[in-house]
Coordinates of C-alpha atoms in Angstrom, one line a residue:
M24 CA 66.9 -18.4 -74.3
E25 CA 66.4 -18.1 -70.8
L26 CA 64.5 -20.4 -68.3
R27 CA 63.5 -17.3 -66.5
D28 CA 61.9 -16.0 -69.7
L29 CA 59.9 -19.1 -70.2
E30 CA 58.5 -18.8 -66.8
Y31 CA 57.5 -15.0 -67.0
F32 CA 55.8 -16.2 -70.3
A33 CA 53.7 -18.5 -68.9
V34 CA 52.5 -16.3 -65.9
V35 CA 51.4 -13.8 -68.9
A36 CA 49.6 -16.6 -70.5
E37 CA 48.0 -17.6 -67.3
H38 CA 46.7 -13.8 -66.6
G39 CA 46.2 -12.7 -70.2
N40 CA 47.3 -9.2 -69.0
L41 CA 50.8 -7.7 -68.9
R42 CA 49.6 -5.5 -66.1
R43 CA 48.1 -8.4 -63.7
A44 CA 51.4 -10.6 -64.7
A45 CA 53.8 -8.2 -63.7
E46 CA 52.1 -7.5 -60.4
A47 CA 52.0 -11.5 -59.8
L48 CA 55.7 -11.4 -60.5
D49 CA 56.6 -8.2 -58.5
L50 CA 57.9 -6.9 -61.7
S51 CA 57.4 -3.6 -63.7
Q52 CA 55.6 -3.8 -66.6
P53 CA 58.4 -2.7 -69.0
A54 CA 60.6 -5.1 -67.3
L55 CA 58.1 -7.7 -68.3
S56 CA 57.6 -6.5 -71.8
K57 CA 61.5 -6.6 -72.1
T58 CA 61.8 -10.4 -71.1
L59 CA 58.9 -11.2 -73.7
R60 CA 60.4 -9.3 -76.4
R61 CA 63.7 -11.3 -75.7
L62 CA 62.1 -14.4 -75.8
E63 CA 60.1 -13.9 -79.0
Q64 CA 63.5 -12.6 -80.6
A65 CA 65.2 -16.0 -79.5
I66 CA 62.4 -18.0 -81.1
G67 CA 61.9 -15.7 -84.1
A68 CA 58.1 -15.5 -83.9
K69 CA 55.5 -13.6 -81.9
L70 CA 54.1 -15.2 -78.8
V71 CA 51.2 -13.1 -77.9
K72 CA 49.1 -10.2 -79.4
R73 CA 47.4 -7.3 -78.0
T74 CA 43.8 -7.3 -77.6
P75 CA 41.4 -4.6 -75.8
K76 CA 41.6 -6.8 -72.6
G77 CA 45.1 -7.7 -72.8
V78 CA 47.1 -10.4 -74.9
E79 CA 46.2 -13.6 -76.3
L80 CA 48.6 -16.1 -77.2
T81 CA 49.5 -16.8 -81.0
T82 CA 49.5 -20.4 -82.5
V83 CA 53.2 -20.4 -81.7
G84 CA 52.7 -19.1 -78.2
T85 CA 50.2 -21.8 -77.4
A86 CA 53.0 -24.2 -78.8
M87 CA 55.5 -22.8 -76.7
L88 CA 53.2 -22.7 -73.5
Q89 CA 53.2 -26.4 -73.5
H90 CA 56.6 -26.7 -73.8
A91 CA 57.1 -24.4 -70.8
Q92 CA 54.6 -26.1 -68.7
R93 CA 56.6 -29.1 -69.3
L94 CA 60.0 -27.6 -68.4
Q95 CA 58.4 -26.4 -65.0
L96 CA 57.0 -29.9 -64.2
S97 CA 60.5 -31.5 -65.1
R98 CA 62.2 -28.8 -63.0
D99 CA 60.0 -29.4 -60.1
D100 CA 60.5 -33.1 -60.4
I101 CA 64.1 -32.8 -60.5
T102 CA 64.1 -30.4 -57.4
R103 CA 62.0 -33.2 -55.3
E104 CA 64.3 -36.0 -56.5
V105 CA 67.6 -34.1 -55.6
A106 CA 66.3 -33.3 -52.1
D107 CA 65.2 -36.9 -51.4
L108 CA 68.5 -38.1 -52.4
S109 CA 70.7 -35.3 -50.7
Q110 CA 68.6 -34.5 -47.5
G111 CA 68.0 -38.2 -46.8
R112 CA 64.3 -37.0 -46.5
V113 CA 61.6 -39.7 -46.5
G114 CA 59.3 -37.3 -48.1
Y115 CA 55.8 -35.6 -48.4
L116 CA 52.8 -36.9 -50.4
R117 CA 50.3 -34.9 -52.0
I118 CA 47.4 -37.4 -53.0
G119 CA 44.1 -36.5 -54.8
T120 CA 41.2 -39.3 -54.1
G121 CA 37.9 -39.6 -55.2
P122 CA 34.8 -39.5 -52.9
G123 CA 34.1 -42.9 -51.0
I124 CA 37.7 -43.8 -51.6
A125 CA 39.1 -41.4 -49.0
E126 CA 36.7 -42.9 -46.2
D127 CA 37.9 -46.2 -46.9
L128 CA 41.1 -47.2 -48.6
L129 CA 43.0 -44.2 -48.2
P130 CA 43.0 -43.9 -44.2
A131 CA 44.3 -47.7 -43.9
T132 CA 46.9 -47.3 -46.6
C133 CA 48.0 -43.9 -45.0
G134 CA 48.0 -45.5 -41.5
A135 CA 50.0 -48.6 -42.6
L136 CA 52.8 -46.2 -44.1
L137 CA 52.9 -44.0 -41.0
Q138 CA 53.3 -47.2 -38.7
N139 CA 56.6 -48.2 -40.6
T140 CA 58.0 -45.3 -42.0
A141 CA 59.1 -42.3 -39.7
K142 CA 58.8 -38.5 -40.7
V143 CA 56.2 -39.0 -43.5
S144 CA 53.5 -36.5 -44.1
F145 CA 50.6 -36.0 -46.4
N146 CA 48.3 -33.6 -47.9
L147 CA 45.3 -35.6 -48.7
T148 CA 42.6 -33.9 -51.2
V149 CA 38.9 -35.3 -51.8
A150 CA 37.6 -34.2 -55.2
T151 CA 36.0 -35.7 -58.4
N152 CA 38.0 -36.8 -61.6
D153 CA 37.2 -33.4 -63.5
V154 CA 39.0 -31.6 -60.9
L155 CA 41.8 -34.4 -59.9
V156 CA 43.3 -35.3 -63.6
P157 CA 44.1 -31.9 -64.9
A158 CA 45.5 -31.0 -61.5
L159 CA 47.6 -34.2 -61.6
R160 CA 48.7 -33.1 -65.1
K161 CA 49.9 -29.8 -63.6
G162 CA 52.0 -31.3 -61.1
E163 CA 49.8 -30.5 -58.3
Y164 CA 49.6 -34.1 -56.9
D165 CA 52.2 -36.9 -56.9
L166 CA 49.5 -39.2 -57.5
I167 CA 45.8 -39.8 -57.3
V168 CA 43.2 -42.6 -56.3
S169 CA 40.2 -42.7 -58.3
G170 CA 37.9 -44.4 -60.7
I171 CA 39.7 -45.0 -64.1
P172 CA 38.3 -44.6 -67.6
S173 CA 38.0 -47.4 -69.7
T174 CA 39.9 -45.5 -72.2
P175 CA 43.2 -44.6 -70.5
H176 CA 44.7 -41.3 -70.4
E177 CA 48.0 -41.7 -72.8
D178 CA 50.0 -39.2 -70.6
L179 CA 49.1 -41.1 -67.4
V180 CA 50.3 -44.2 -65.8
Q181 CA 47.0 -45.8 -64.5
E182 CA 47.3 -49.0 -62.2
P183 CA 44.0 -51.0 -61.4
L184 CA 43.2 -51.6 -57.9
Y185 CA 40.0 -53.1 -57.6
T186 CA 36.6 -53.0 -59.0
D187 CA 33.8 -51.1 -57.4
E188 CA 30.2 -52.8 -57.8
F189 CA 27.4 -50.5 -57.2
A190 CA 23.9 -51.4 -56.2
V191 CA 20.6 -49.5 -54.8
F192 CA 20.5 -49.3 -50.8
A193 CA 17.8 -48.7 -48.4
S194 CA 16.5 -48.7 -44.8
V195 CA 15.6 -52.2 -43.6
R196 CA 12.0 -50.3 -43.1
H197 CA 11.8 -49.1 -46.7
R198 CA 8.5 -50.5 -48.3
L199 CA 10.5 -52.2 -50.9
A200 CA 13.1 -53.6 -48.7
K201 CA 11.3 -56.9 -48.2
R202 CA 10.4 -57.6 -51.9
K203 CA 12.1 -60.3 -53.8
S204 CA 12.1 -58.7 -56.9
V205 CA 12.3 -55.0 -57.9
S206 CA 12.3 -53.3 -61.3
I207 CA 13.7 -50.2 -62.4
A208 CA 10.4 -48.8 -62.9
D209 CA 9.4 -49.8 -59.3
L210 CA 11.9 -46.9 -58.4
S211 CA 10.7 -44.3 -60.5
Q212 CA 8.6 -42.4 -57.6
E213 CA 11.1 -42.8 -54.9
R214 CA 13.5 -40.0 -53.5
W215 CA 17.2 -40.3 -53.6
A216 CA 20.2 -39.6 -51.5
L217 CA 23.3 -39.2 -54.5
S218 CA 26.6 -37.8 -55.1
A219 CA 27.3 -34.7 -56.8
T220 CA 26.2 -34.4 -60.7
N221 CA 29.8 -34.6 -61.9
V222 CA 30.3 -38.1 -60.2
V223 CA 30.2 -41.0 -62.8
S224 CA 28.0 -43.2 -60.6
W225 CA 25.4 -40.2 -60.9
R226 CA 25.7 -40.0 -64.6
A227 CA 25.4 -44.1 -64.8
L228 CA 22.2 -44.1 -62.7
H229 CA 20.6 -41.3 -64.4
N230 CA 21.5 -43.0 -67.7
V231 CA 19.7 -46.4 -66.8
F232 CA 16.4 -44.0 -66.1
E233 CA 16.9 -42.4 -69.4
V234 CA 17.3 -45.7 -71.5
H235 CA 13.9 -47.1 -69.8
R236 CA 12.4 -43.8 -70.5
L237 CA 11.8 -43.0 -67.1
P238 CA 11.8 -39.4 -65.4
P239 CA 15.2 -38.7 -63.8
P240 CA 15.5 -39.8 -59.9
C241 CA 14.3 -37.1 -57.5
V242 CA 17.3 -36.2 -55.4
A243 CA 16.3 -35.2 -51.8
L244 CA 20.0 -35.2 -50.7
Q245 CA 23.0 -34.7 -52.5
S246 CA 26.6 -35.1 -50.8
N247 CA 29.9 -36.4 -51.8
L248 CA 30.3 -38.2 -48.3
T249 CA 29.2 -41.7 -48.8
S250 CA 28.9 -42.0 -44.9
V251 CA 26.5 -39.3 -45.0
R252 CA 24.3 -40.8 -47.7
L253 CA 24.1 -44.0 -46.2
Q254 CA 23.4 -42.8 -42.5
T255 CA 20.7 -40.5 -44.0
V256 CA 19.3 -43.3 -45.8
S257 CA 19.1 -45.6 -42.8
C258 CA 16.7 -43.4 -40.9
S259 CA 14.4 -42.1 -43.9
N260 CA 12.9 -43.6 -47.1
L261 CA 15.5 -42.3 -49.4
L262 CA 17.5 -44.8 -51.5
S263 CA 21.1 -44.5 -52.5
F264 CA 23.3 -45.9 -55.3
D265 CA 26.6 -46.7 -53.6
P266 CA 29.6 -49.4 -53.9
R267 CA 28.4 -52.7 -52.4
R268 CA 31.4 -53.2 -50.0
F269 CA 30.0 -49.9 -48.1
M270 CA 26.8 -51.5 -47.4
K271 CA 28.2 -54.7 -46.2
Q272 CA 30.2 -52.5 -43.7
A273 CA 27.4 -49.9 -43.0
A274 CA 25.1 -52.8 -42.3
R275 CA 27.1 -53.9 -39.4
R276 CA 26.0 -50.8 -37.5
L277 CA 23.4 -49.3 -39.5
P278 CA 19.6 -50.6 -40.4
V279 CA 20.3 -50.6 -44.3
T280 CA 19.8 -53.3 -46.8
E281 CA 20.4 -53.7 -50.6
I282 CA 17.6 -53.7 -53.1
R283 CA 18.6 -55.9 -55.9
V284 CA 17.6 -54.1 -59.1
K285 CA 18.8 -56.1 -62.3
E286 CA 18.9 -53.0 -64.7
L287 CA 21.3 -51.2 -62.0
A288 CA 24.1 -53.9 -62.0
W289 CA 26.9 -51.2 -62.5
S290 CA 30.4 -51.3 -61.6
R291 CA 33.7 -48.9 -62.1
P292 CA 37.4 -50.0 -62.0
V293 CA 39.4 -48.1 -59.1
G294 CA 43.0 -47.2 -59.7
V295 CA 46.1 -44.9 -58.8
S296 CA 47.4 -42.9 -61.5
Y297 CA 50.6 -40.5 -61.8
R298 CA 52.0 -38.6 -64.6
R299 CA 54.1 -41.0 -67.1
N300 CA 57.7 -40.0 -67.0
A301 CA 57.4 -38.1 -64.0
Y302 CA 59.5 -38.6 -61.1
V303 CA 58.0 -40.8 -58.8
S304 CA 59.7 -41.1 -55.1
P305 CA 60.5 -44.0 -53.0
L306 CA 57.8 -42.9 -50.7
A307 CA 55.4 -42.9 -53.5
R308 CA 56.3 -46.2 -54.7
R309 CA 55.8 -47.8 -51.2
F310 CA 52.5 -45.9 -50.9
I311 CA 51.4 -47.7 -54.0
E312 CA 52.6 -51.1 -52.8
I313 CA 50.7 -50.5 -49.4
L314 CA 47.6 -49.5 -51.8
K315 CA 47.7 -52.6 -53.8
A316 CA 47.7 -54.7 -50.8
T317 CA 45.1 -53.0 -49.0
A318 CA 43.0 -53.2 -52.5
K319 CA 43.6 -56.9 -52.5
E320 CA 42.0 -57.4 -49.0
I321 CA 39.1 -55.5 -50.3
E322 CA 38.5 -58.0 -53.1
D323 CA 39.1 -61.1 -51.0
E324 CA 36.4 -59.7 -48.8
K325 CA 34.1 -59.5 -51.8
R326 CA 34.5 -63.5 -52.5

């Protein structure tokens, strides 16, 4: 069995069509078919079956694809590790992060690493966990910094950093801003500036309204940029549901305040995640150390 044949098979599985896979690999279709037959002969089983639209994986093919993907990730890890060792290269980090975290925790961490480490470079992508976690598994990121679930992913190492406490925020001129007691029912007619629907805080807020048999929050502004939401809230009658630490920072320059609603006391753990048993470069380990130190500062500020 040749590694190249496995790589070609993975491309066939990705495209579900021999012609398109051959074009992607810059091969002739007969040549690609030959490598596929050679791989099937080596394992003694069919990997694909023909369909009117192209090819589909057999049960054996599905299992083989998982092995091929793991081999590809292992090869990529080996290549990066050897390059770090042989070239004395400080490195390049590919980091995925969740909305909000990118505006606070990550800039401070990247800045600290840049000050103390020469020739480091980053590729920083902001997305939600439904995008970040699958991409991390595929090896597209070295690590991600985002909210971590209560049930851990078995194939990932997830190290907690701090806990984000969420609360309702409004302009200091909002009609509810001066009230000492606000219930969830008092918010049923308000309009909101919220994150995208695939963000866990959005779901948490909607769940509370649903539990109390209230209509869902009326969204007037939807954005994954926390700073945009808070700035809009500061000059309007909209409400937001965001981390309390952002409000404290924003209140230094914006006329915003917290509206305490006991039914909306919600928090989430934030952590750094990377693939279990994958190569973690010295640069990535140093980055995680600085992340933890920065997160500790955030936790200390809350006390």
